[in-house]
mmCIF file of C-alpha atoms in Angstrom:
data_model
loop_
_atom_site.group_PDB
_atom_site.id
_atom_site.type_symbol
_atom_site.label_atom_id
_atom_site.label_comp_id
_atom_site.label_asym_id
_atom_site.label_seq_id
_atom_site.Cartn_x
_atom_site.Cartn_y
_atom_site.Cartn_z
ATOM 1 C CA MET A 167 20.360 14.314 -29.931
ATOM 2 C CA GLN A 168 16.707 14.770 -28.945
ATOM 3 C CA ASN A 169 14.579 17.724 -30.058
ATOM 4 C CA VAL A 170 13.124 18.436 -26.595
ATOM 5 C CA ASP A 171 14.370 18.404 -23.027
ATOM 6 C CA LEU A 172 14.812 14.955 -21.526
ATOM 7 C CA LEU A 173 13.973 14.648 -17.833
ATOM 8 C CA LEU A 174 15.660 11.722 -16.130
ATOM 9 C CA GLY A 175 13.423 11.312 -13.104
ATOM 10 C CA ALA A 176 11.100 8.995 -11.236
ATOM 11 C CA GLN A 177 7.605 9.083 -9.771
ATOM 12 C CA CYS A 178 9.061 8.311 -6.347
ATOM 13 C CA SER A 179 11.445 11.286 -6.561
ATOM 14 C CA ARG A 180 9.949 14.354 -4.904
ATOM 15 C CA TYR A 181 12.543 16.625 -6.512
ATOM 16 C CA SER A 182 11.619 15.246 -9.912
ATOM 17 C CA ALA A 183 8.115 16.484 -9.087
ATOM 18 C CA ARG A 184 9.404 20.055 -8.761
ATOM 19 C CA VAL A 185 10.936 20.014 -12.244
ATOM 20 C CA ARG A 186 8.043 18.094 -13.801
ATOM 21 C CA SER A 187 5.484 20.523 -12.397
ATOM 22 C CA TYR A 188 7.520 23.481 -13.625
ATOM 23 C CA LEU A 189 7.766 22.014 -17.126
ATOM 24 C CA ILE A 190 4.023 21.375 -17.196
ATOM 25 C CA LYS A 191 3.142 24.826 -15.890
ATOM 26 C CA LYS A 192 5.437 26.604 -18.356
ATOM 27 C CA ARG A 193 4.239 24.380 -21.215
ATOM 28 C CA ILE A 194 7.791 23.371 -22.071
ATOM 29 C CA PRO A 195 7.891 20.257 -24.291
ATOM 30 C CA TYR A 196 9.782 17.435 -22.620
ATOM 31 C CA VAL A 197 10.119 13.689 -22.404
ATOM 32 C CA GLU A 198 10.572 11.912 -19.082
ATOM 33 C CA ARG A 199 12.335 8.610 -18.642
ATOM 34 C CA VAL A 200 13.402 6.569 -15.659
ATOM 35 C CA PRO A 201 17.189 6.194 -15.913
ATOM 36 C CA THR A 202 18.538 2.705 -16.299
ATOM 37 C CA ALA A 203 20.637 1.284 -13.491
ATOM 38 C CA TRP A 204 23.762 2.007 -15.550
ATOM 39 C CA THR A 205 22.723 5.587 -16.299
ATOM 40 C CA TYR A 206 21.822 6.195 -12.654
ATOM 41 C CA LYS A 207 24.723 4.516 -10.866
ATOM 42 C CA VAL A 208 27.469 5.126 -13.442
ATOM 43 C CA THR A 209 26.725 7.893 -15.949
ATOM 44 C CA ILE A 210 25.045 10.326 -13.537
ATOM 45 C CA ALA A 211 27.402 9.477 -10.683
ATOM 46 C CA ARG A 212 30.459 10.103 -12.873
ATOM 47 C CA ARG A 213 29.138 13.411 -14.172
ATOM 48 C CA PHE A 214 28.020 14.885 -10.862
ATOM 49 C CA GLY A 215 29.807 12.904 -8.175
ATOM 50 C CA ASP A 216 26.589 11.361 -6.879
ATOM 51 C CA ALA A 217 23.820 9.155 -8.229
ATOM 52 C CA ALA A 218 20.660 11.244 -7.989
ATOM 53 C CA VAL A 219 17.650 12.405 -9.956
ATOM 54 C CA PRO A 220 16.318 14.564 -11.447
ATOM 55 C CA VAL A 221 18.739 15.308 -14.239
ATOM 56 C CA LEU A 222 17.791 17.349 -17.287
ATOM 57 C CA VAL A 223 19.428 16.661 -20.638
ATOM 58 C CA THR A 224 18.937 19.604 -22.994
ATOM 59 C CA PRO A 225 18.484 19.312 -26.777
ATOM 60 C CA GLU A 226 22.046 20.617 -27.068
ATOM 61 C CA GLY A 227 23.338 17.674 -25.021
ATOM 62 C CA GLU A 228 24.006 19.535 -21.747
ATOM 63 C CA TRP A 229 23.366 17.593 -18.530
ATOM 64 C CA ILE A 230 22.029 19.596 -15.552
ATOM 65 C CA ALA A 231 21.511 18.237 -12.022
ATOM 66 C CA ASP A 232 19.706 19.552 -8.901
ATOM 67 C CA SER A 233 16.050 20.519 -9.214
ATOM 68 C CA GLU A 234 16.565 24.161 -8.225
ATOM 69 C CA VAL A 235 19.428 24.593 -10.664
ATOM 70 C CA ILE A 236 17.376 22.940 -13.391
ATOM 71 C CA VAL A 237 14.456 25.308 -12.782
ATOM 72 C CA ASP A 238 16.799 28.323 -12.800
ATOM 73 C CA ARG A 239 18.326 27.270 -16.116
ATOM 74 C CA LEU A 240 14.932 26.592 -17.656
ATOM 75 C CA GLU A 241 13.650 29.925 -16.391
ATOM 76 C CA ALA A 242 16.500 31.702 -18.157
ATOM 77 C CA ARG A 243 15.586 29.933 -21.386
ATOM 78 C CA HIS A 244 11.837 30.486 -20.979
ATOM 79 C CA PRO A 245 11.398 33.935 -19.367
ATOM 80 C CA LYS A 246 7.726 34.314 -20.301
ATOM 81 C CA GLU A 247 5.470 34.304 -17.205
ATOM 82 C CA PRO A 248 8.430 34.345 -14.777
ATOM 83 C CA ILE A 249 8.131 32.594 -11.432
ATOM 84 C CA GLN A 250 10.108 35.339 -9.677
ATOM 85 C CA PRO A 251 7.798 38.180 -8.548
ATOM 86 C CA PRO A 252 8.797 41.395 -10.344
ATOM 87 C CA ASP A 253 8.543 43.797 -7.409
ATOM 88 C CA PRO A 254 11.024 43.676 -4.502
ATOM 89 C CA VAL A 255 8.407 43.335 -1.749
ATOM 90 C CA HIS A 256 6.784 40.273 -3.271
ATOM 91 C CA ALA A 257 10.193 38.842 -4.172
ATOM 92 C CA PHE A 258 11.345 39.183 -0.557
ATOM 93 C CA PHE A 259 8.154 37.603 0.736
ATOM 94 C CA ALA A 260 8.546 34.785 -1.780
ATOM 95 C CA ALA A 261 12.026 34.112 -0.367
ATOM 96 C CA LEU A 262 10.632 33.945 3.180
ATOM 97 C CA ALA A 263 7.745 31.746 2.080
ATOM 98 C CA GLY A 264 10.241 29.491 0.327
ATOM 99 C CA VAL A 265 11.979 28.881 3.643
ATOM 100 C CA TRP A 266 8.591 28.143 5.207
ATOM 101 C CA ALA A 267 7.807 25.633 2.467
ATOM 102 C CA SER A 268 11.183 23.899 2.467
ATOM 103 C CA GLU A 269 11.971 23.908 6.200
ATOM 104 C CA PHE A 270 8.751 24.016 8.217
ATOM 105 C CA TRP A 271 7.202 21.167 6.235
ATOM 106 C CA GLN A 272 10.229 18.873 6.440
ATOM 107 C CA PRO A 273 9.224 17.295 9.780
ATOM 108 C CA VAL A 274 5.679 16.777 8.479
ATOM 109 C CA ASP A 275 7.014 15.251 5.291
ATOM 110 C CA VAL A 276 9.151 12.622 6.998
ATOM 111 C CA ALA A 277 6.858 11.999 9.983
ATOM 112 C CA THR A 278 3.872 11.087 7.840
ATOM 113 C CA ARG A 279 5.808 8.258 6.187
ATOM 114 C CA TRP A 280 8.155 7.039 8.873
ATOM 115 C CA LEU A 281 6.091 7.682 12.000
ATOM 116 C CA GLY A 282 2.608 7.282 10.530
ATOM 117 C CA ARG A 283 0.429 4.320 9.648
ATOM 118 C CA THR A 284 2.081 3.625 6.299
ATOM 119 C CA ALA A 285 2.562 0.132 4.924
ATOM 120 C CA TYR A 286 5.909 -0.130 3.196
ATOM 121 C CA PRO A 287 5.651 -2.874 0.530
ATOM 122 C CA TRP A 288 4.289 -0.475 -2.091
ATOM 123 C CA TRP A 289 7.091 2.001 -1.301
ATOM 124 C CA TYR A 290 9.765 -0.673 -1.681
ATOM 125 C CA GLU A 291 8.276 -1.644 -5.025
ATOM 126 C CA GLU A 292 8.009 1.937 -6.270
ATOM 127 C CA LEU A 293 11.477 2.994 -5.160
ATOM 128 C CA GLY A 294 13.049 -0.190 -6.478
ATOM 129 C CA GLU A 295 11.446 0.241 -9.893
ATOM 130 C CA GLY A 296 12.090 3.969 -9.958
ATOM 131 C CA MET A 297 15.703 4.085 -8.831
ATOM 132 C CA PHE A 298 17.157 0.632 -9.465
ATOM 133 C CA VAL A 299 15.433 -0.441 -12.664
ATOM 134 C CA GLY A 300 16.930 -3.495 -14.328
ATOM 135 C CA LEU A 301 18.391 -5.031 -11.167
ATOM 136 C CA PRO A 302 17.155 -8.327 -9.651
ATOM 137 C CA LYS A 303 14.338 -7.895 -7.138
ATOM 138 C CA VAL A 304 16.364 -9.217 -4.219
ATOM 139 C CA LEU A 305 19.067 -6.651 -4.934
ATOM 140 C CA LYS A 306 16.459 -3.899 -5.350
ATOM 141 C CA ASN A 307 14.992 -4.721 -1.937
ATOM 142 C CA ALA A 308 18.434 -4.686 -0.328
ATOM 143 C CA LEU A 309 19.261 -1.286 -1.851
ATOM 144 C CA VAL A 310 15.875 0.170 -0.901
ATOM 145 C CA GLY A 311 16.368 -1.141 2.633
ATOM 146 C CA ASN A 312 19.666 0.758 2.817
ATOM 147 C CA VAL A 313 17.906 3.934 1.657
ATOM 148 C CA ALA A 314 15.165 3.454 4.266
ATOM 149 C CA ARG A 315 17.665 3.023 7.108
ATOM 150 C CA MET A 316 19.627 6.073 5.956
ATOM 151 C CA ILE A 317 16.479 8.210 5.975
ATOM 152 C CA GLN A 318 15.315 6.929 9.355
ATOM 153 C CA ALA A 319 18.698 7.782 10.874
ATOM 154 C CA HIS A 320 18.070 11.451 10.015
ATOM 155 C CA LEU A 321 14.617 11.695 11.634
ATOM 156 C CA PRO A 322 15.792 12.991 15.053
ATOM 157 C CA ARG A 323 17.904 15.667 13.348
ATOM 158 C CA LEU A 324 14.766 16.876 11.565
ATOM 159 C CA GLY A 325 12.799 16.906 14.810
ATOM 160 C CA ALA A 326 10.609 13.952 13.856
ATOM 161 C CA THR A 327 10.393 11.501 16.742
ATOM 162 C CA PRO A 328 7.576 9.491 18.323
ATOM 163 C CA GLU A 329 7.438 12.166 21.050
ATOM 164 C CA THR A 330 7.070 15.087 18.635
ATOM 165 C CA ALA A 331 4.781 13.282 16.167
ATOM 166 C CA PRO A 332 1.473 14.368 17.800
ATOM 167 C CA LEU A 333 2.580 18.021 17.713
ATOM 168 C CA ILE A 334 3.726 17.690 14.097
ATOM 169 C CA TRP A 335 0.418 16.192 12.995
ATOM 170 C CA ARG A 336 -1.602 18.808 14.900
ATOM 171 C CA TRP A 337 0.392 21.607 13.244
ATOM 172 C CA ALA A 338 -0.059 19.929 9.842
ATOM 173 C CA ARG A 339 -3.842 19.742 10.229
ATOM 174 C CA GLN A 340 -4.126 23.369 11.313
ATOM 175 C CA THR A 341 -1.856 24.598 8.522
ATOM 176 C CA MET A 342 -3.628 22.422 5.961
ATOM 177 C CA ASP A 343 -6.937 23.960 6.987
ATOM 178 C CA ALA A 344 -5.457 27.423 6.445
ATOM 179 C CA LEU A 345 -4.077 26.406 3.050
ATOM 180 C CA ASP A 346 -7.420 24.924 2.070
ATOM 181 C CA ALA A 347 -9.137 28.232 2.855
ATOM 182 C CA HIS A 348 -6.456 30.141 0.952
ATOM 183 C CA PHE A 349 -6.648 27.957 -2.153
ATOM 184 C CA ALA A 350 -10.416 28.320 -2.187
ATOM 185 C CA ARG A 351 -9.816 32.014 -3.009
ATOM 186 C CA HIS A 352 -6.466 31.993 -4.834
ATOM 187 C CA PRO A 353 -4.909 29.487 -7.229
ATOM 188 C CA TYR A 354 -1.366 29.918 -5.866
ATOM 189 C CA LEU A 355 0.354 30.589 -2.567
ATOM 190 C CA LEU A 356 1.145 34.215 -3.388
ATOM 191 C CA GLY A 357 -2.084 35.005 -5.163
ATOM 192 C CA GLU A 358 -2.872 34.760 -8.846
ATOM 193 C CA ARG A 359 0.461 33.610 -10.291
ATOM 194 C CA ALA A 360 2.791 30.710 -9.704
ATOM 195 C CA THR A 361 6.077 31.488 -7.968
ATOM 196 C CA ARG A 362 9.051 29.527 -6.704
ATOM 197 C CA VAL A 363 7.177 28.911 -3.466
ATOM 198 C CA ASP A 364 4.546 26.784 -5.192
ATOM 199 C CA PHE A 365 7.131 24.537 -6.815
ATOM 200 C CA GLY A 366 9.023 24.311 -3.518
ATOM 201 C CA LEU A 367 5.921 23.209 -1.642
ATOM 202 C CA ILE A 368 5.244 20.568 -4.281
ATOM 203 C CA VAL A 369 8.531 18.900 -3.304
ATOM 204 C CA LEU A 370 7.214 18.163 0.178
ATOM 205 C CA PHE A 371 3.549 17.617 -0.609
ATOM 206 C CA TYR A 372 4.264 15.292 -3.486
ATOM 207 C CA GLY A 373 7.100 13.429 -1.810
ATOM 208 C CA HIS A 374 5.091 11.918 1.037
ATOM 209 C CA LEU A 375 1.786 13.677 1.674
ATOM 210 C CA VAL A 376 0.416 12.868 -1.771
ATOM 211 C CA ARG A 377 2.182 9.601 -2.504
ATOM 212 C CA ASP A 378 1.577 7.865 0.833
ATOM 213 C CA PRO A 379 -1.937 6.395 1.197
ATOM 214 C CA TRP A 380 -2.319 7.230 4.898
ATOM 215 C CA SER A 381 -1.278 10.876 4.731
ATOM 216 C CA ARG A 382 -3.218 11.419 1.487
ATOM 217 C CA ASP A 383 -6.407 10.097 3.097
ATOM 218 C CA GLU A 384 -5.751 11.810 6.442
ATOM 219 C CA TYR A 385 -4.647 15.261 5.308
ATOM 220 C CA LEU A 386 -5.399 15.943 1.666
ATOM 221 C CA LEU A 387 -8.551 14.277 0.444
ATOM 222 C CA PRO A 388 -10.703 15.827 3.224
ATOM 223 C CA ARG A 389 -9.353 19.211 2.083
ATOM 224 C CA PRO A 390 -10.119 19.346 -1.644
ATOM 225 C CA GLU A 391 -8.375 22.659 -2.350
ATOM 226 C CA SER A 392 -5.131 21.686 -0.632
ATOM 227 C CA SER A 393 -5.234 18.250 -2.238
ATOM 228 C CA CYS A 394 -4.439 19.837 -5.594
ATOM 229 C CA VAL A 395 -0.884 20.656 -4.474
ATOM 230 C CA GLY A 396 1.375 18.098 -6.095
ATOM 231 C CA MET A 397 -1.398 15.962 -7.549
ATOM 232 C CA ALA A 398 -1.808 17.426 -11.016
ATOM 233 C CA ASP A 399 1.263 15.705 -12.474
ATOM 234 C CA ASP A 400 0.592 12.267 -11.026
ATOM 235 C CA PRO A 401 -1.901 10.101 -12.943
ATOM 236 C CA ALA A 402 -1.889 7.561 -10.118
ATOM 237 C CA VAL A 403 -3.349 10.006 -7.597
ATOM 238 C CA PRO A 404 -6.979 11.177 -7.610
ATOM 239 C CA ASN A 405 -7.356 14.739 -8.876
ATOM 240 C CA ARG A 406 -10.230 17.131 -8.714
#
């Protein structure tokens, strides 16, 4: 039994980024490991009915899945500097802003990777190493190809098509400019303290906007304040 929380996650997992960023912000000691193929496809799948990360293993041996559930459980254990605004007005606004972060940015998130100018070999390598560690490369590529086709099949449902892409990118640039101006004055989306909204937005920023070379160069690096969203926990990405 370990003495600190164990995060089973991966750099290519955007939901792992939510939990990782929360742990870093709250200064909660933890160790992160990429699950082995057996742990991912067998142990996690048996426990939760699906093979997915992140999963948190507590010092007491409890396994917790789903990034939002993990954050809620950690928040109950570490109530200092809570991420839920204390007053009802700010709490209600945080809930609305959470919908904005999780829903409005979804088309941007998927369009930048699947409809943008992204080269895929690096993504195949990263996903294969992050999610299917220990398997032969040919099998990794086949599994990653299945994941890619599954994601692409959902693009029209999310409103991301070649026809809507120009509108999505125009909205992203305008909103990124507004965020850049906001972060020049405030460290977080709701002012001077981190809330659930910030960790929700990291899911989308980190997942594609930060990790993909084209969207990082196109959207984030020209906007230095906005570029900090999702970058602080990734040593492979330039940080200010």
